[in-house]
Amino acid sequence: MCGVCGCGEGHSHSHDHDHEHDHEHSHDHDHHHEHDAAHSHAPGLSQFRMVQIEQDILAKNNRYAAENRGYFGERGILALNLVSSPGSGKTTLLTETIALLKNDLDIAVIEGDQQTARDAERIRATGVPALQINTGKGCHLDAHRVGHALETLQPKDRSLLFIENVGNLVCPSSFDLGEAHKVVILSVTEGEDKPIKYPDMFHAADLMILNKTDLLPYLDFDTEQCIHYAKQVNPHIKILPLSAKTGEGMDSWLRWLKAELELQRIDYA
Amino acid sequence: MTNTPGADLHLPEGCMAGIAMHEMSLCESILQVLEQQAETQQYSKVKTVWLEIGALAGVETEALRFSFDVVVQGSIADHAQLEIIEVPGQAWCMPCSRNVVVQQLYDLCPHCGSHQLQVNSGDQMRIKELEVE
């Protein structure tokens, strides 16, 4: 996947094309020079000149994300980017989901954490392949790392791929990984105002799981208000309250997964 | 190749690794663009960088300035000045059928109070222009 970054890892067919592009650019140098010189603020007085860039800061990540999305599309893989605060119950939701679906579907998991392979080990214990990415001090997964993970993990065609992002409600919202949907998980122990405290993530997500509903009798959590806040930030967000521990509400989540996977498996012209 | 304890996937450094905060990783991305453009546009030093940052982009501009100075140390953009052009947030209000200004993603329409708003401007993070040598 890495013809662009020069890290020397892996390979992708589409990158030969990119290299050709680079060459074309280098042929243009003389032209750029003259053009930019004309835009200089103080021609003749300074060797400084202006260069128009007009480039999205995340353009590089977005290129990798587009490649990943193409990879998933060709293979009919449903990739979901699971995002939440630390401790929302993402990994437990995954292990319970896998236990209920693994006889019907092929499932693979990419786990992102700053340190340790504990989560990947928990997933592997369920019998499905999992790959741990440690981001070190990094606060999110990026599309480049996910591309490498795909080379190693090689999820099966027409399978379900969960990408469990680093527990963080801020940074992962900006970094597209090529997923079909971001799914944000909020647990009822976190307070109903999380969606407006961290609006970017709830704005970017298509589905919100309200987890640990079995604890509601012991908390002052206002479910209606939480749903209201989430829809205020994102009028299109869909919300599923459930308890991964007791299984309450899991049926809707499993049906959503199967329906989305079925959509991803369609071959469009 | 660095081996991070516990990781199944070991990547070389420089792929946004070792960055502690959101704005730091954005600055890493900015520096990558500056270095990449240095080849194609033939410059060896960056004096000023103009960024366009939307009010809804989730970027703290003061943190961005701080991170930028740290990230560019020793690079072609060492001591470069960062000029941030702030772009206001704008959304289409469905009930009102018009664009309205919003400060936050959770804002309600200032005219009708609806939350049926679709953001259509102010979420960008772009490098617009450079002054180079």
PDB file of N, CA and C in Angstrom, chain A residues 6 19 47 67 97 103-104 139 171 179 196 205 211 249 253 261:
ATOM      1  N   GLY A   6       6.913   5.908   0.954  1.00  0.00           N
ATOM      2  CA  GLY A   6       8.334   5.607   0.903  1.00  0.00           C
ATOM      3  C   GLY A   6       8.823   4.820   2.090  1.00  0.00           C
ATOM      4  N   HIS A  19       3.634   7.103  -9.293  1.00  0.00           N
ATOM      5  CA  HIS A  19       5.017   7.446  -9.617  1.00  0.00           C
ATOM      6  C   HIS A  19       5.097   8.195 -10.931  1.00  0.00           C
ATOM      7  N   GLN A  47      14.343  37.261  -2.482  1.00  0.00           N
ATOM      8  CA  GLN A  47      14.332  35.980  -3.179  1.00  0.00           C
ATOM      9  C   GLN A  47      13.146  35.138  -2.741  1.00  0.00           C
ATOM     10  N   GLU A  67      -7.792   4.245  -1.096  1.00  0.00           N
ATOM     11  CA  GLU A  67      -7.261   2.936  -1.510  1.00  0.00           C
ATOM     12  C   GLU A  67      -7.884   1.817  -0.694  1.00  0.00           C
ATOM     13  N   THR A  97     -20.437  -9.921  20.054  1.00  0.00           N
ATOM     14  CA  THR A  97     -20.957  -9.899  18.681  1.00  0.00           C
ATOM     15  C   THR A  97     -20.360 -11.055  17.878  1.00  0.00           C
ATOM     16  N   ASN A 103     -20.502 -18.159  13.406  1.00  0.00           N
ATOM     17  CA  ASN A 103     -20.909 -19.361  12.664  1.00  0.00           C
ATOM     18  C   ASN A 103     -21.573 -19.014  11.333  1.00  0.00           C
ATOM     19  N   ASP A 104     -22.051 -17.762  11.219  1.00  0.00           N
ATOM     20  CA  ASP A 104     -22.741 -17.348   9.991  1.00  0.00           C
ATOM     21  C   ASP A 104     -21.837 -16.567   9.047  1.00  0.00           C
ATOM     22  N   CYS A 139      -2.514   9.077  18.834  1.00  0.00           N
ATOM     23  CA  CYS A 139      -3.844   9.116  19.439  1.00  0.00           C
ATOM     24  C   CYS A 139      -4.934   8.536  18.547  1.00  0.00           C
ATOM     25  N   CYS A 171      -9.480  12.804  18.094  1.00  0.00           N
ATOM     26  CA  CYS A 171      -8.697  12.701  16.861  1.00  0.00           C
ATOM     27  C   CYS A 171      -9.254  11.729  15.820  1.00  0.00           C
ATOM     28  N   GLU A 179     -13.407   3.133   5.909  1.00  0.00           N
ATOM     29  CA  GLU A 179     -14.513   2.336   6.416  1.00  0.00           C
ATOM     30  C   GLU A 179     -15.835   2.705   5.732  1.00  0.00           C
ATOM     31  N   ILE A 196     -22.588  16.374  22.986  1.00  0.00           N
ATOM     32  CA  ILE A 196     -22.334  17.803  22.741  1.00  0.00           C
ATOM     33  C   ILE A 196     -20.986  18.243  23.307  1.00  0.00           C
ATOM     34  N   ALA A 205     -20.121  10.075  12.907  1.00  0.00           N
ATOM     35  CA  ALA A 205     -20.590   8.683  12.968  1.00  0.00           C
ATOM     36  C   ALA A 205     -21.967   8.521  12.318  1.00  0.00           C
ATOM     37  N   ASN A 211     -24.303   1.753  25.039  1.00  0.00           N
ATOM     38  CA  ASN A 211     -23.951   0.465  25.649  1.00  0.00           C
ATOM     39  C   ASN A 211     -24.143   0.485  27.172  1.00  0.00           C
ATOM     40  N   GLY A 249     -31.104  -5.927  23.450  1.00  0.00           N
ATOM     41  CA  GLY A 249     -30.896  -4.987  22.335  1.00  0.00           C
ATOM     42  C   GLY A 249     -29.883  -5.454  21.304  1.00  0.00           C
ATOM     43  N   TRP A 253     -28.694  -4.750  16.638  1.00  0.00           N
ATOM     44  CA  TRP A 253     -27.296  -4.521  16.210  1.00  0.00           C
ATOM     45  C   TRP A 253     -26.864  -5.601  15.223  1.00  0.00           C
ATOM     46  N   LEU A 261     -23.707  -5.573   5.680  1.00  0.00           N
ATOM     47  CA  LEU A 261     -22.799  -6.481   4.970  1.00  0.00           C
ATOM     48  C   LEU A 261     -23.424  -6.903   3.634  1.00  0.00           C
TER      49      LEU A 261
END
